Coordinates of C-alpha atoms and ligand atoms in Angstrom, one line a residue:
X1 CA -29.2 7.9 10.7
X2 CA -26.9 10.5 8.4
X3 CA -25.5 8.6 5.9
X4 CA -22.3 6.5 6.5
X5 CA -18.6 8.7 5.3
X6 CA -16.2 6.1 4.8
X7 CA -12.2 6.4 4.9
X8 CA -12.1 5.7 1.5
X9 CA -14.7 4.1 -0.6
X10 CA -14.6 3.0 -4.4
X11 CA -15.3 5.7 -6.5
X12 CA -15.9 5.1 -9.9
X13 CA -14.7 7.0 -13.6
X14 CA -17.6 6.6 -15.8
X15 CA -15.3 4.5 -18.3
X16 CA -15.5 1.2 -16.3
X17 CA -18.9 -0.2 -17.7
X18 CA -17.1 0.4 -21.3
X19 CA -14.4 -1.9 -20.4
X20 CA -16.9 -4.6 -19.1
X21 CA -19.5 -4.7 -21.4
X22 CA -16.7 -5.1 -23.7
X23 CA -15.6 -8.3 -21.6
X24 CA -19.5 -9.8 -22.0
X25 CA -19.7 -8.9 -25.6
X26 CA -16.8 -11.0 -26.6
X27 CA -17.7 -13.5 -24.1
X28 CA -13.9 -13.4 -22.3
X29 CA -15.3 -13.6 -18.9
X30 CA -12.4 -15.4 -17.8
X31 CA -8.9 -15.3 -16.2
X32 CA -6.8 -13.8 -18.8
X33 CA -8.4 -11.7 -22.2
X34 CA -8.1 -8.6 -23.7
X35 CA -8.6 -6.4 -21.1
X36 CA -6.1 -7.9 -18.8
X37 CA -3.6 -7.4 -21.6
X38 CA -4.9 -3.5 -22.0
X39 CA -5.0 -2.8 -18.4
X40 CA -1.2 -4.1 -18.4
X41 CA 0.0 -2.2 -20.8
X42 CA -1.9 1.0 -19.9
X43 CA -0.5 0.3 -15.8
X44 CA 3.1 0.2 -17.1
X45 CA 2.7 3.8 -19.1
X46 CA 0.6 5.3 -15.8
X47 CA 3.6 4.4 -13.4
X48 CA 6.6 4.1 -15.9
X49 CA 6.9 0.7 -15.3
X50 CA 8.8 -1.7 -18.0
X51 CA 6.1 -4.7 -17.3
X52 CA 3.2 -5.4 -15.3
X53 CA 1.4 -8.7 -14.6
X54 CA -1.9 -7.9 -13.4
X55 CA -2.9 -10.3 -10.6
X56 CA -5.6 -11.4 -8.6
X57 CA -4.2 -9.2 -5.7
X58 CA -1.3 -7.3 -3.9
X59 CA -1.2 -10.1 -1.7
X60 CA -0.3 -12.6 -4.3
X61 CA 2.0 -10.4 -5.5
X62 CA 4.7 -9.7 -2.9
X63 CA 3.7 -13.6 -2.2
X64 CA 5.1 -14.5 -6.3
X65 CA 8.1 -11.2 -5.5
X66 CA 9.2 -13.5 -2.2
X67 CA 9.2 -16.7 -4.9
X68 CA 11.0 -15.2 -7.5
X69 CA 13.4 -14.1 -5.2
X70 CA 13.9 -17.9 -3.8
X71 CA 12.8 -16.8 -0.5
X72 CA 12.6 -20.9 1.5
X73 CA 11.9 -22.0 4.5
X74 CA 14.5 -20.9 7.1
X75 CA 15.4 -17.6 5.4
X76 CA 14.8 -14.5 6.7
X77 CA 12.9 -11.1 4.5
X78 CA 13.1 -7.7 6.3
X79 CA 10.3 -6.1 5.9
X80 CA 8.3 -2.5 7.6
X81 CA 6.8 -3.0 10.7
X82 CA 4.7 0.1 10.7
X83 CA 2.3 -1.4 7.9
X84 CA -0.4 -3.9 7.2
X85 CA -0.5 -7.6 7.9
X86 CA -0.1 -8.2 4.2
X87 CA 3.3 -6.9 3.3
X88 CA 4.6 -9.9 5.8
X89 CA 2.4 -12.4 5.4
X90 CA 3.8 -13.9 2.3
X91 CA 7.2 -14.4 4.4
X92 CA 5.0 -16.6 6.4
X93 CA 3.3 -18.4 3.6
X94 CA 7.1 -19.5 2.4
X95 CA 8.0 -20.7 5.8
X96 CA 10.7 -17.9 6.4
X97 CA 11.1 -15.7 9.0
X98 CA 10.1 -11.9 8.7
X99 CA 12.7 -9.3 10.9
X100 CA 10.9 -6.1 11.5
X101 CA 12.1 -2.9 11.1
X102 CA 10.4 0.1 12.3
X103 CA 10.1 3.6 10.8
X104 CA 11.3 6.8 11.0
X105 CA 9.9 9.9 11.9
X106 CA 9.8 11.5 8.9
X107 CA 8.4 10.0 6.4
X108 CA 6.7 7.1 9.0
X109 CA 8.2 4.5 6.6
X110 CA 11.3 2.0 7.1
X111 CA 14.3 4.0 8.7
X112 CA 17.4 3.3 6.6
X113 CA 19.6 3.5 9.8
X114 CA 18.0 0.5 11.5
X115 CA 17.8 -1.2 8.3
X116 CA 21.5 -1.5 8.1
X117 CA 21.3 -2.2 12.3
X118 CA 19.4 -5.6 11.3
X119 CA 21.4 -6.8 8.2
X120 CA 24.5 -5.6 10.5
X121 CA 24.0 -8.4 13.3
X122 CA 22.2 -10.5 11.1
X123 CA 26.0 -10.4 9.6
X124 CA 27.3 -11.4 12.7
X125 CA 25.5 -14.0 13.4
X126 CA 26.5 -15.2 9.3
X127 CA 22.7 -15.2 8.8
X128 CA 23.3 -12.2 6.0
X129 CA 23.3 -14.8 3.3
X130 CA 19.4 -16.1 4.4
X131 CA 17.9 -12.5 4.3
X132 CA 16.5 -13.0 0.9
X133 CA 14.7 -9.8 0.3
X134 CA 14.1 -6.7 1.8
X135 CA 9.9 -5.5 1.9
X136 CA 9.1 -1.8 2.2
X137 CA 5.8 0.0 2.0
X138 CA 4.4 3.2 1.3
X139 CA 2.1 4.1 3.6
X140 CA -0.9 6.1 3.4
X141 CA 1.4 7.2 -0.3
X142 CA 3.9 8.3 1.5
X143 CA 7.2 7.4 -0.2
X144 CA 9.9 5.9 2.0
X145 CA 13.5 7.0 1.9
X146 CA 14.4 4.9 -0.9
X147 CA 17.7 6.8 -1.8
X148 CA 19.0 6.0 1.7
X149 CA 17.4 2.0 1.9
X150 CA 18.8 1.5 -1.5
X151 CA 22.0 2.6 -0.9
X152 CA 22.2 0.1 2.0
X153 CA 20.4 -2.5 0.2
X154 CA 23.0 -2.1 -2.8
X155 CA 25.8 -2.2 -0.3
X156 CA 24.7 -5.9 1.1
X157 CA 23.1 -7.1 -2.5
X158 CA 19.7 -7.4 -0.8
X159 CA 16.8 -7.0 -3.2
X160 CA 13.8 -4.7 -2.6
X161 CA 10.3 -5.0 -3.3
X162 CA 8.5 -1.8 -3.0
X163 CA 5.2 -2.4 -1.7
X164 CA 3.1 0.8 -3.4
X165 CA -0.1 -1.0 -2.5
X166 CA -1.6 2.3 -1.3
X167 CA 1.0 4.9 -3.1
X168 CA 0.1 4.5 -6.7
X169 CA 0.7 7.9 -8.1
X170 CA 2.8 9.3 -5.4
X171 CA 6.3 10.2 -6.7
X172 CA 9.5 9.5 -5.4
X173 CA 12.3 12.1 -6.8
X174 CA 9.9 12.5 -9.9
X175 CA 9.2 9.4 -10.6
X176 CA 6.0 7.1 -9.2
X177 CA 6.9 4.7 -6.6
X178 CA 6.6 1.2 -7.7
X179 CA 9.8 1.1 -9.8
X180 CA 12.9 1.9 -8.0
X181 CA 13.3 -1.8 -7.0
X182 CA 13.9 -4.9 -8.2
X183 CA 9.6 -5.4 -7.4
X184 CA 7.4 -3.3 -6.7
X185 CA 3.3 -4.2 -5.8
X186 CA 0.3 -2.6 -6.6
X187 CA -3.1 -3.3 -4.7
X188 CA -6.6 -2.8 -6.0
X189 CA -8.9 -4.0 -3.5
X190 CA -12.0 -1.8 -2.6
X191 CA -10.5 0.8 -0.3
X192 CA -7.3 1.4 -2.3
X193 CA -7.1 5.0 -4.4
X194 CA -8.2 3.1 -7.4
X195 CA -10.3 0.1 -7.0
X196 CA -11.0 -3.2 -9.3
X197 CA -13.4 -4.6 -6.5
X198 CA -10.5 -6.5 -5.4
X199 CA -6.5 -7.4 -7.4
X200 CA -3.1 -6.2 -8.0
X201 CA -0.4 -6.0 -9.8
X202 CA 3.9 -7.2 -9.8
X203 CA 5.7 -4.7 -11.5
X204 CA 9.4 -5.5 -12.7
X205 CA 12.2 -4.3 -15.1
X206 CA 13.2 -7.6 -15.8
X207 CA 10.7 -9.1 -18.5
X208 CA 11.7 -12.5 -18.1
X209 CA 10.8 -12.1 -14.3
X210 CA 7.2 -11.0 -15.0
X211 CA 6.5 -13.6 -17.7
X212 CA 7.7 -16.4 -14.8
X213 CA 5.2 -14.5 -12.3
X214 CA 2.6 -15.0 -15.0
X215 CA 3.5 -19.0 -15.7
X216 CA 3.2 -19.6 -11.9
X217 CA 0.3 -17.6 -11.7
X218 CA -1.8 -19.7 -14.0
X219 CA -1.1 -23.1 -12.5
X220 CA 2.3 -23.2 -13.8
X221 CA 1.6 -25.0 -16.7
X222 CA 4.1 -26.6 -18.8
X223 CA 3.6 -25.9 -22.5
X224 CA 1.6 -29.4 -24.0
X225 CA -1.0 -30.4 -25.5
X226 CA -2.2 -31.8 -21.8
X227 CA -2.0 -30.7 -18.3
X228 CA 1.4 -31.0 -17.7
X229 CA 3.3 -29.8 -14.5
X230 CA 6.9 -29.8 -13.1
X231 CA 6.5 -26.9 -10.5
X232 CA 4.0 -26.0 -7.8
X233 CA 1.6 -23.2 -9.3
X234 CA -0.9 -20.9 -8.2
X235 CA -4.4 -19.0 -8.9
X236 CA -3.1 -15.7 -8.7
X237 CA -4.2 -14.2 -12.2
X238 CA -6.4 -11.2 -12.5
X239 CA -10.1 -11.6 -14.4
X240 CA -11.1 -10.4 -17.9
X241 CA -13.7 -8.5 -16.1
X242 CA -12.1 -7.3 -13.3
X243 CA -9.1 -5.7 -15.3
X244 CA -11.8 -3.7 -17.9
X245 CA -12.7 -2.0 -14.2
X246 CA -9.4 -1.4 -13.8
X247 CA -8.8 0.2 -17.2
X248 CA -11.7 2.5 -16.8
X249 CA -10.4 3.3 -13.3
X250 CA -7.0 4.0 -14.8
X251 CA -8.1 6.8 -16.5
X252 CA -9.2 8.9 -13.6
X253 CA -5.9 7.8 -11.3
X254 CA -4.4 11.2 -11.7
X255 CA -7.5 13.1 -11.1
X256 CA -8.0 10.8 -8.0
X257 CA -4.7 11.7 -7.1
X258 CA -5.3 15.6 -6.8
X259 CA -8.4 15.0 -5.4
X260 CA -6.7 12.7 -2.2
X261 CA -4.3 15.6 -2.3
X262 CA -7.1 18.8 -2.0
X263 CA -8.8 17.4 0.7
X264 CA -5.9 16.7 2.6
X265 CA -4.9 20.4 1.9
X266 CA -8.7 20.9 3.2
X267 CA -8.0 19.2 6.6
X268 CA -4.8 21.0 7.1
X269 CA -6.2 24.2 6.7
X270 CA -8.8 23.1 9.5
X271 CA -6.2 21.6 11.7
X272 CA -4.1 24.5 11.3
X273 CA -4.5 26.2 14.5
X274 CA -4.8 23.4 16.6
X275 CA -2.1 23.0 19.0
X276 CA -1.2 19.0 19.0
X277 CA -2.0 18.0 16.1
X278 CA 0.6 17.2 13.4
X279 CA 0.0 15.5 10.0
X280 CA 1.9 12.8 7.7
X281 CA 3.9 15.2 5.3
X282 CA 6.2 14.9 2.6
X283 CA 9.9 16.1 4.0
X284 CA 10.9 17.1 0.9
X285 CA 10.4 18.4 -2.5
X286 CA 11.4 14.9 -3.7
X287 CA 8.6 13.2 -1.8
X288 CA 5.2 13.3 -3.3
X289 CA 2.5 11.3 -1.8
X290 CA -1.1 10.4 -3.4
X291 CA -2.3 11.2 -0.3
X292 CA -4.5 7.9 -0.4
X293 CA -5.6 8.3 3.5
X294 CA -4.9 11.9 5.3
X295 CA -3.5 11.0 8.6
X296 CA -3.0 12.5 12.1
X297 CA -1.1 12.6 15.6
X298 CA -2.7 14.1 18.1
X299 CA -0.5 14.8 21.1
X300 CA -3.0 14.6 24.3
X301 CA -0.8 16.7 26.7
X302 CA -1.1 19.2 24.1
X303 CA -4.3 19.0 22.7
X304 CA -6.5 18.7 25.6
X305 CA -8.4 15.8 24.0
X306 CA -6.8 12.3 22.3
X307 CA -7.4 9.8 19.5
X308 CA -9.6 7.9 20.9
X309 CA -11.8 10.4 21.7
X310 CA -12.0 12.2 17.9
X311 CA -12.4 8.5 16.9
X312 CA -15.5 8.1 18.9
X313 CA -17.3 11.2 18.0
X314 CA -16.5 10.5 14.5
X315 CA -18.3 7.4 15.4
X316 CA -21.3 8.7 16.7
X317 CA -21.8 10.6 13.8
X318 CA -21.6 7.8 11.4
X319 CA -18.3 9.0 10.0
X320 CA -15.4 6.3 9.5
X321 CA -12.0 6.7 11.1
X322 CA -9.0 4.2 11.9
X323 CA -6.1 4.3 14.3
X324 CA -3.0 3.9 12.4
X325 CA -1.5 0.8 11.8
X326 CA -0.4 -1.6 14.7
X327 CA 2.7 -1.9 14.2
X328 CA 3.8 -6.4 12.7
X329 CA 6.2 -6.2 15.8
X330 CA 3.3 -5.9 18.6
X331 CA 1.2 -8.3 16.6
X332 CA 0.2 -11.6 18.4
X333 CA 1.0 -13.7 15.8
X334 CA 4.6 -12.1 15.1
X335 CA 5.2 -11.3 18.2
X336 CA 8.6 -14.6 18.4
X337 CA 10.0 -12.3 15.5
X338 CA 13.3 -10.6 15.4
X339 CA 12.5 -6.5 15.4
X340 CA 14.2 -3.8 15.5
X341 CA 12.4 -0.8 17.1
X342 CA 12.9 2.6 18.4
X343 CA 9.3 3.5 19.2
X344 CA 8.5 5.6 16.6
X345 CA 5.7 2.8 15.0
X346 CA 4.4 2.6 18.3
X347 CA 4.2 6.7 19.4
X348 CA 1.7 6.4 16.6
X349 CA -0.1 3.7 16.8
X350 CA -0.7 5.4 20.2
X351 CA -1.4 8.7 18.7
X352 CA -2.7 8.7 15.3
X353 CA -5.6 8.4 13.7
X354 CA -6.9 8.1 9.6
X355 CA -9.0 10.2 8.6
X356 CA -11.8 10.0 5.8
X357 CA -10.7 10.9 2.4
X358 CA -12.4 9.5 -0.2
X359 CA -12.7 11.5 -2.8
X360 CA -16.3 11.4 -2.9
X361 CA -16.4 12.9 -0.1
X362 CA -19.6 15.9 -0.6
X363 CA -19.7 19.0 0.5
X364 CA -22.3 18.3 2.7
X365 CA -19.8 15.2 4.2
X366 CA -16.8 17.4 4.4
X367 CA -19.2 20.0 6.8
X368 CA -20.1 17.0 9.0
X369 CA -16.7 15.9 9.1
X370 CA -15.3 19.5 10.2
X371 CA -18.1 19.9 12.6
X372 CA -17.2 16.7 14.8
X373 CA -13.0 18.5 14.5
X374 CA -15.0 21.7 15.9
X375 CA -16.8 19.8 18.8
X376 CA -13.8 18.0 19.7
X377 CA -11.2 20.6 19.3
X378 CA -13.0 23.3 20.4
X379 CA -12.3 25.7 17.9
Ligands
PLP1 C1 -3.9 -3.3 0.8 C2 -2.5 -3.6 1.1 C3 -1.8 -4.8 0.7 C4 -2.6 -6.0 0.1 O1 -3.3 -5.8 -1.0 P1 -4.5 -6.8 -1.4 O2 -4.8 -6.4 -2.8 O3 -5.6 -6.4 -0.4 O4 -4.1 -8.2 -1.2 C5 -0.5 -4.9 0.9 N1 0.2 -4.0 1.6 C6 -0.4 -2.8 2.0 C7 0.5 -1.8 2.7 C8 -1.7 -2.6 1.8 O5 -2.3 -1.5 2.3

């Protein structure tokens, strides 16, 4: 058996062991420690962020965003439908109740238009004072329309929190995505562009608001001599270890970034001449994506072949590939939720497929991946 391609795999700097033996010569193998403080400060000057907590994921992130923002139980957070299960979950976890807005076609991220749709009858109904907090992802890297959702947003005083879980690096009208909201998350879990092994981060303008992320993210510990509590806390910081990966990861983020970015340029001069297939792409000069995963439609009237079957014989030769999201409004477990769709989400969910792009990716895998796209294509 060749060896396995995944979609994206941790790929590491050089710089990490530094970082880490650094960690066990001082003995700080523990929550909190000089690298967490390092990999920070170094995260807010990589994404031009004002302050960073660095966390034990993205998921306890958005989770603290959703607290900070006094999401309860009977409120309601919009959030993308076209993403993965955890940019909702932490509604969940709050006892509030996500409403799902699906994408558009450009940019396959929350459409602005239906956005305003579901605050709009949510107004009518005089719920608009329980939508707490609005969730929108990047997907793949792709920035959303933020100019267009934060003008609606701003219109109804609805917070956002950006979830940039798999965008770090990409750019948003020149600036990286992650801090045109009130919140925005970070992930670093093995698959992500940059990889800890598994954390994240809460990035915010508002200092006070990332120094209360970090109080209930150690316990929420009362300053005494004692353990002493007057709110519910949690386990959500990130490792002494963990962050001195993250600091040697740091350094190669914008190398990782042009990397994700040439082999996506490498597919598309593949794919060029096959009729059917279409590709995630930045409408705009002000969009510009990290590329994280290099995705795919493939229209089977036109192509003569279909997702499924490029997934399987991607399969068969050991190679990694992933339909697209399934979108939180077909999902069992959300499926009692208010959503707002207009079949765009689910056209490619249908259609689309994720294709490997690590950027470890060898010569010799990028000629095994562009044989199966011969076979299957035909061309
Ligand atoms: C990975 C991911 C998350 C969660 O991050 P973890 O660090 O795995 O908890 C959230 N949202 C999106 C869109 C993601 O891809």
């Amino acid at each position: 058996m060749k060896k396995k391609i995944y979609l994206c795999s941790p790929h590491m700097g050089g710089g990490e062991m530094k970082y880490v033996q650094e960690a066990f010569d001082s003995n700080w193998i523990a929550p909190l420690g000089p690298n967490v403080d390092g990999f920070e400060r170094e995260l807010c000057a990589a994404v031009g962020a004002k302050h960073v907590a660095a966390l034990s994921s993205g998921t306890a992130a958005i989770h603290l965003s959703l607290i900070l923002l006094g999401v309860k139980p009977g409120d309601y957070v919009i959030g993308t439908s076209f993403t993965f299960s955890a940019t909702v979950n932490p509604i969940a976890y709050l006892g509030a109740t996500p409403v799902l807005v699906d994408s558009e076609p450009g940019t396959w991220n929350m459409d602005p238009e239906l956005l305003e749709e579901a605050i709009q009858i949510a107004n009518r109904k005089s719920q608009i004072a329980n939508i707490k907090a609005i969730i929108v992802a990047h997907l793949y890297g792709m920035p959303a329309k933020m100019k267009e959702i934060m003008a609606v947003a701003d219109k109804y005083g609805i917070p956002v929190v950006e979830d940039a879980a798999e965008a770090l690096g990409s750019e948003y009208m020149g600036r990286r995505v992650g801090c045109n909201s009130k919140f925005g998350i970070l992930s670093f879990n093995g698959n992500k562009i940059i990889t800890t092994s598994g954390g994240g981060a809460l990035i915010s303008g508002d200092a006070a608001l990332i120094e209360r992320a970090r109080f209930l993210a150690t316990q929420a510990r009362d300053p005494a001599p004692h353990y002493q509590h007057s709110e519910i806390g949690y386990n959500y910081r990130m490792s002494n270890v963990v962050a001195g990966v993250g600091r040697g990861q740091l350094e190669v983020l914008d190398l990782r970034v042009r990397q994700h970015r040439e082999i996506n340029a490498w597919y598309r001069e593949l794919l060029k001449d096959v009729p059917g297939v279409t590709f995630q792409s930045e409408p705009s000069p002000d969009f510009y994506s990290n590329f994280w995963l290099t995705c795919i439609v493939i229209d089977p009237a036109v192509a003569g072949t279909d997702r499924e079957k490029l997934r399987l014989a991607f399969e068969e030769a050991n190679i990694e590939s992933r339909p697209l999201w399934k979108p939180m409004h077909l999902q069992p477990v959300f499926a009692g939720c208010p959503a707002y769709v207009n079949g765009t989400s689910e056209a490619l969910f249908n259609n689309g497929l994720c294709l490997p792009s690590g950027s470890n990716i060898d010569e010799e895998g990028r000629r095994r991946i562009a044989e199966v796209i011969r076979k299957v294509f035909k061309v």
